[in-house]
Tab-separated table of C-alpha atoms in Angstrom:
chain	number	residue	atom	x	y	z
A	1	GLU	CA	154.142	120.440	-58.183
A	2	ALA	CA	150.569	120.468	-59.470
A	3	ASP	CA	150.026	119.778	-63.151
A	4	ILE	CA	146.330	120.512	-62.977
A	5	TYR	CA	145.128	123.873	-61.776
A	6	GLN	CA	141.796	125.012	-60.480
A	7	THR	CA	140.764	128.580	-59.864
A	8	PRO	CA	139.452	130.089	-57.743
A	9	ARG	CA	140.326	128.040	-54.673
A	10	TYR	CA	137.462	129.597	-52.701
A	11	LEU	CA	134.433	131.506	-53.977
A	12	VAL	CA	131.521	133.091	-52.129
A	13	ILE	CA	128.860	134.415	-54.436
A	14	GLY	CA	125.281	135.650	-54.289
A	15	THR	CA	122.259	133.777	-55.547
A	16	GLY	CA	121.518	134.275	-59.218
A	17	LYS	CA	125.063	135.090	-60.278
A	18	LYS	CA	126.739	133.385	-63.191
A	19	ILE	CA	130.042	131.731	-62.350
A	20	THR	CA	132.728	129.801	-64.151
A	21	LEU	CA	135.116	127.477	-62.391
A	22	GLU	CA	138.377	127.109	-64.250
A	23	CYS	CA	140.368	123.919	-64.717
A	24	SER	CA	143.549	123.596	-66.752
A	25	GLN	CA	146.083	120.804	-67.098
A	26	THR	CA	149.535	120.819	-68.637
A	27	MET	CA	149.971	117.077	-69.114
A	28	GLY	CA	148.261	116.754	-72.488
A	29	HIS	CA	145.700	114.358	-71.066
A	30	ASP	CA	142.763	113.706	-73.346
A	31	LYS	CA	140.283	112.827	-70.591
A	32	MET	CA	138.997	115.342	-68.063
A	33	TYR	CA	136.396	115.146	-65.303
A	34	TRP	CA	134.425	117.249	-62.832
A	35	TYR	CA	133.393	115.860	-59.460
A	36	GLN	CA	131.066	117.455	-56.926
A	37	GLN	CA	131.673	116.656	-53.304
A	38	ASP	CA	128.910	117.231	-50.784
A	39	PRO	CA	129.543	117.949	-47.097
A	40	GLY	CA	128.940	114.267	-46.362
A	41	MET	CA	132.161	113.464	-48.221
A	42	GLU	CA	130.829	111.413	-51.140
A	43	LEU	CA	132.262	112.275	-54.560
A	44	HIS	CA	129.895	112.430	-57.516
A	45	LEU	CA	130.904	112.586	-61.179
A	46	ILE	CA	128.941	115.404	-62.835
A	47	HIS	CA	130.722	115.887	-66.183
A	48	TYR	CA	133.456	114.305	-68.249
A	49	SER	CA	135.169	114.769	-71.556
A	50	TYR	CA	137.169	112.329	-73.644
A	51	GLY	CA	138.624	114.969	-75.919
A	52	VAL	CA	138.118	118.301	-77.639
A	53	ASN	CA	134.455	119.014	-78.428
A	54	SER	CA	133.400	115.964	-76.414
A	55	THR	CA	131.386	116.409	-73.215
A	56	GLU	CA	129.084	114.056	-71.352
A	57	LYS	CA	127.001	114.208	-68.207
A	58	GLY	CA	128.044	112.073	-65.298
A	59	ASP	CA	126.195	109.985	-62.776
A	60	LEU	CA	124.834	112.921	-60.790
A	61	SER	CA	122.499	115.318	-62.507
A	62	SER	CA	123.859	118.841	-62.398
A	63	GLU	CA	122.592	122.212	-63.552
A	64	SER	CA	126.105	123.158	-64.545
A	65	THR	CA	127.513	123.003	-68.056
A	66	VAL	CA	131.006	122.380	-69.370
A	67	SER	CA	132.956	122.968	-72.551
A	68	ARG	CA	136.122	121.504	-74.057
A	69	ILE	CA	137.405	123.747	-76.784
A	70	ARG	CA	141.064	123.098	-76.001
A	71	THR	CA	142.669	119.931	-74.718
A	72	GLU	CA	144.111	121.611	-71.654
A	73	HIS	CA	141.036	123.564	-70.552
A	74	PHE	CA	137.759	122.259	-69.087
A	75	PRO	CA	135.725	125.044	-67.461
A	76	LEU	CA	132.484	124.493	-65.571
A	77	THR	CA	129.731	127.128	-65.658
A	78	LEU	CA	126.698	127.774	-63.502
A	79	GLU	CA	124.352	130.197	-65.234
A	80	SER	CA	122.445	131.089	-62.070
A	81	ALA	CA	123.977	130.014	-58.787
A	82	ARG	CA	121.754	128.811	-55.947
A	83	PRO	CA	122.495	127.841	-52.338
A	84	SER	CA	121.986	124.183	-53.314
A	85	HIS	CA	125.119	124.522	-55.486
A	86	THR	CA	127.240	125.083	-52.400
A	87	SER	CA	129.833	122.333	-52.561
A	88	GLN	CA	133.416	121.518	-53.376
A	89	TYR	CA	134.156	120.950	-57.049
A	90	LEU	CA	137.146	118.828	-58.029
A	91	CYS	CA	138.598	118.654	-61.511
A	92	ALA	CA	140.694	115.717	-62.722
A	93	SER	CA	142.404	114.484	-65.846
A	94	SER	CA	143.758	111.177	-67.078
A	95	GLU	CA	145.502	109.728	-70.067
A	96	SER	CA	144.267	106.836	-72.125
A	97	LEU	CA	145.817	103.483	-71.376
A	98	PRO	CA	149.136	103.660	-73.243
A	99	GLY	CA	149.328	99.991	-73.978
A	100	GLY	CA	149.927	98.166	-70.766
A	101	PRO	CA	148.388	97.983	-67.316
A	102	THR	CA	151.644	98.691	-65.560
A	103	LEU	CA	151.862	102.124	-67.149
A	104	TYR	CA	148.452	103.479	-66.206
A	105	TYR	CA	148.571	105.987	-63.380
A	106	GLY	CA	144.930	106.900	-63.036
A	107	TYR	CA	143.618	110.360	-62.409
A	108	THR	CA	145.404	113.537	-61.428
A	109	PHE	CA	143.259	115.855	-59.318
A	110	GLY	CA	143.292	119.599	-58.904
A	111	SER	CA	143.128	121.250	-55.488
A	112	GLY	CA	139.413	121.913	-55.799
A	113	THR	CA	137.141	124.956	-55.636
A	114	ARG	CA	135.033	125.474	-52.543
A	115	LEU	CA	131.905	127.267	-53.704
A	116	THR	CA	129.490	128.926	-51.293
A	117	VAL	CA	126.325	130.479	-52.642
A	118	VAL	CA	124.596	132.846	-50.229
B	1	ALA	CA	128.837	97.975	-63.203
B	2	GLN	CA	131.548	98.797	-60.723
B	3	LYS	CA	131.147	99.309	-57.020
B	4	VAL	CA	133.456	100.191	-54.165
B	5	THR	CA	132.339	99.732	-50.578
B	6	GLN	CA	134.012	101.330	-47.600
B	7	ALA	CA	131.930	100.031	-44.744
B	8	GLN	CA	133.597	102.219	-42.123
B	9	THR	CA	132.189	105.739	-42.261
B	10	GLU	CA	134.218	107.126	-39.363
B	11	ILE	CA	137.028	105.755	-37.254
B	12	SER	CA	138.690	107.311	-34.219
B	13	VAL	CA	141.960	106.044	-32.811
B	14	VAL	CA	144.399	107.277	-30.249
B	15	GLU	CA	147.771	108.378	-31.544
B	16	LYS	CA	150.270	105.541	-32.044
B	17	GLU	CA	147.562	102.933	-32.491
B	18	ASP	CA	147.429	100.925	-35.717
B	19	VAL	CA	144.324	101.291	-37.859
B	20	THR	CA	143.032	99.411	-40.902
B	21	LEU	CA	140.657	100.927	-43.426
B	22	ASP	CA	138.594	98.384	-45.306
B	23	CYS	CA	137.766	98.441	-48.998
B	24	VAL	CA	135.760	95.867	-50.941
B	25	TYR	CA	135.188	96.193	-54.664
B	26	GLU	CA	133.065	94.704	-57.418
B	27	THR	CA	133.861	94.666	-61.108
B	28	ARG	CA	133.292	92.394	-64.078
B	29	ASP	CA	136.473	93.522	-65.786
B	30	THR	CA	139.438	91.190	-65.661
B	31	THR	CA	141.802	94.150	-65.873
B	32	TYR	CA	141.273	96.862	-63.317
B	33	TYR	CA	143.114	99.357	-61.152
B	34	LEU	CA	142.676	100.136	-57.497
B	35	PHE	CA	143.638	103.358	-55.760
B	36	TRP	CA	143.732	104.946	-52.355
B	37	TYR	CA	143.480	108.708	-51.945
B	38	LYS	CA	143.815	110.862	-48.859
B	39	GLN	CA	141.789	114.058	-48.475
B	40	PRO	CA	143.041	116.284	-45.646
B	41	PRO	CA	140.877	119.123	-44.294
B	42	SER	CA	142.318	121.440	-46.962
B	43	GLY	CA	140.264	119.518	-49.504
B	44	GLU	CA	142.630	118.318	-52.183
B	45	LEU	CA	142.832	114.625	-53.080
B	46	VAL	CA	146.283	113.198	-52.503
B	47	PHE	CA	147.205	110.045	-54.397
B	48	LEU	CA	148.603	107.321	-52.107
B	49	ILE	CA	148.855	104.119	-54.115
B	50	ARG	CA	147.831	102.355	-57.304
B	51	ARG	CA	147.521	98.621	-57.840
B	52	ASN	CA	146.564	96.794	-61.016
B	53	SER	CA	144.712	93.514	-61.076
B	54	PHE	CA	147.793	91.630	-62.238
B	55	ASP	CA	149.835	92.609	-59.239
B	56	GLU	CA	148.723	91.090	-55.956
B	57	GLN	CA	151.868	91.898	-54.090
B	58	ASN	CA	151.264	93.711	-50.865
B	59	GLU	CA	153.124	96.936	-50.370
B	60	ILE	CA	154.653	98.784	-47.473
B	61	SER	CA	155.634	102.414	-47.622
B	62	GLY	CA	156.836	103.754	-44.323
B	63	ARG	CA	153.937	103.555	-41.887
B	64	TYR	CA	151.489	102.690	-44.668
B	65	SER	CA	150.763	99.216	-45.976
B	66	TRP	CA	148.235	97.794	-48.377
B	67	ASN	CA	146.799	94.289	-48.566
B	68	PHE	CA	145.340	93.398	-51.961
B	69	GLN	CA	143.450	90.101	-52.127
B	70	LYS	CA	141.657	89.229	-55.348
B	71	SER	CA	140.059	86.156	-53.766
B	72	THR	CA	138.036	88.358	-51.423
B	73	SER	CA	137.946	91.444	-53.698
B	74	SER	CA	139.514	93.527	-50.990
B	75	PHE	CA	142.164	96.224	-50.928
B	76	ASN	CA	142.674	97.201	-47.306
B	77	PHE	CA	144.901	99.988	-46.051
B	78	THR	CA	146.740	99.930	-42.726
B	79	ILE	CA	148.411	102.829	-40.965
B	80	THR	CA	150.903	101.753	-38.323
B	81	ALA	CA	151.608	103.956	-35.326
B	82	SER	CA	149.061	106.548	-36.380
B	83	GLN	CA	149.787	110.252	-36.051
B	84	VAL	CA	147.565	113.305	-35.802
B	85	VAL	CA	148.614	114.283	-39.338
B	86	ASP	CA	146.952	111.102	-40.590
B	87	SER	CA	143.564	112.587	-39.726
B	88	ALA	CA	141.752	112.863	-43.044
B	89	VAL	CA	139.129	111.253	-45.210
B	90	TYR	CA	140.449	108.269	-47.129
B	91	PHE	CA	138.917	107.111	-50.386
B	92	CYS	CA	139.299	103.780	-52.100
B	93	ALA	CA	138.650	103.846	-55.848
B	94	LEU	CA	138.488	101.531	-58.847
B	95	ILE	CA	138.879	101.843	-62.616
B	96	GLY	CA	137.853	98.896	-64.747
B	97	ASP	CA	139.388	98.373	-68.160
B	98	SER	CA	136.631	96.872	-70.244
B	99	GLY	CA	138.473	97.692	-73.432
B	100	ALA	CA	135.871	100.292	-74.348
B	101	GLY	CA	138.187	103.100	-73.336
B	102	SER	CA	136.024	104.684	-70.667
B	103	TYR	CA	138.307	104.437	-67.605
B	104	GLN	CA	135.822	106.017	-65.236
B	105	LEU	CA	136.900	106.141	-61.639
B	106	THR	CA	134.425	104.765	-59.112
B	107	PHE	CA	134.918	105.997	-55.567
B	108	GLY	CA	133.890	104.497	-52.282
B	109	LYS	CA	132.040	106.827	-49.926
B	110	GLY	CA	135.151	107.480	-47.887
B	111	THR	CA	136.272	106.760	-44.350
B	112	LYS	CA	136.904	109.671	-42.036
B	113	LEU	CA	139.850	108.918	-39.779
B	114	SER	CA	140.395	110.957	-36.646
B	115	VAL	CA	143.628	110.440	-34.733
B	116	ILE	CA	143.346	111.753	-31.197
B	117	PRO	CA	146.503	112.993	-29.521
């Protein structure tokens, strides 16, 4: 049973439209992430957040923006979609290390949003 | 800086053959965590295994086995008697614990496995 939810699962949208990809988790994790995956498979970190009102850009420059107003919610917005934004977007969350390496389980990923901009 | 290298971009095997996916990592952290994920054509990332740097025991889970060797910085994944359902992209990943609290996951570029019936 998924504890992190992404909607929509698939989205086809016209150039110039504004879109928001939703990501919510029910685990109370403080850290959340957005990855962009190109057709060549490689995963690129585009945004992350270590808590409410904290957002940072990742390794790959992205025209998208994110917000973290609530712990459980980390939406990604594209103000004006372009065909170059066509990709799969994966959201993830993780907890902070609770005090011992044997207890750290890493990231939990959502099912992803496949975005196609035409 | 962390780095994960999956030298095999694509592998094709015939059903029932064994296949090993290679993963080599680099990190300066003494505490770190290694992961394998499977991504089927549907697109979601499925967690397969986690290993921390203190635990070098190899693991077997059904047809899957993992060989973690700190001396060669490798964390290889073997599928025994492969099946068509094993066809997917497999990612090796690393989180280093530098004590700074970042815990950013570094992925390899993935290995696409095709199992031919």
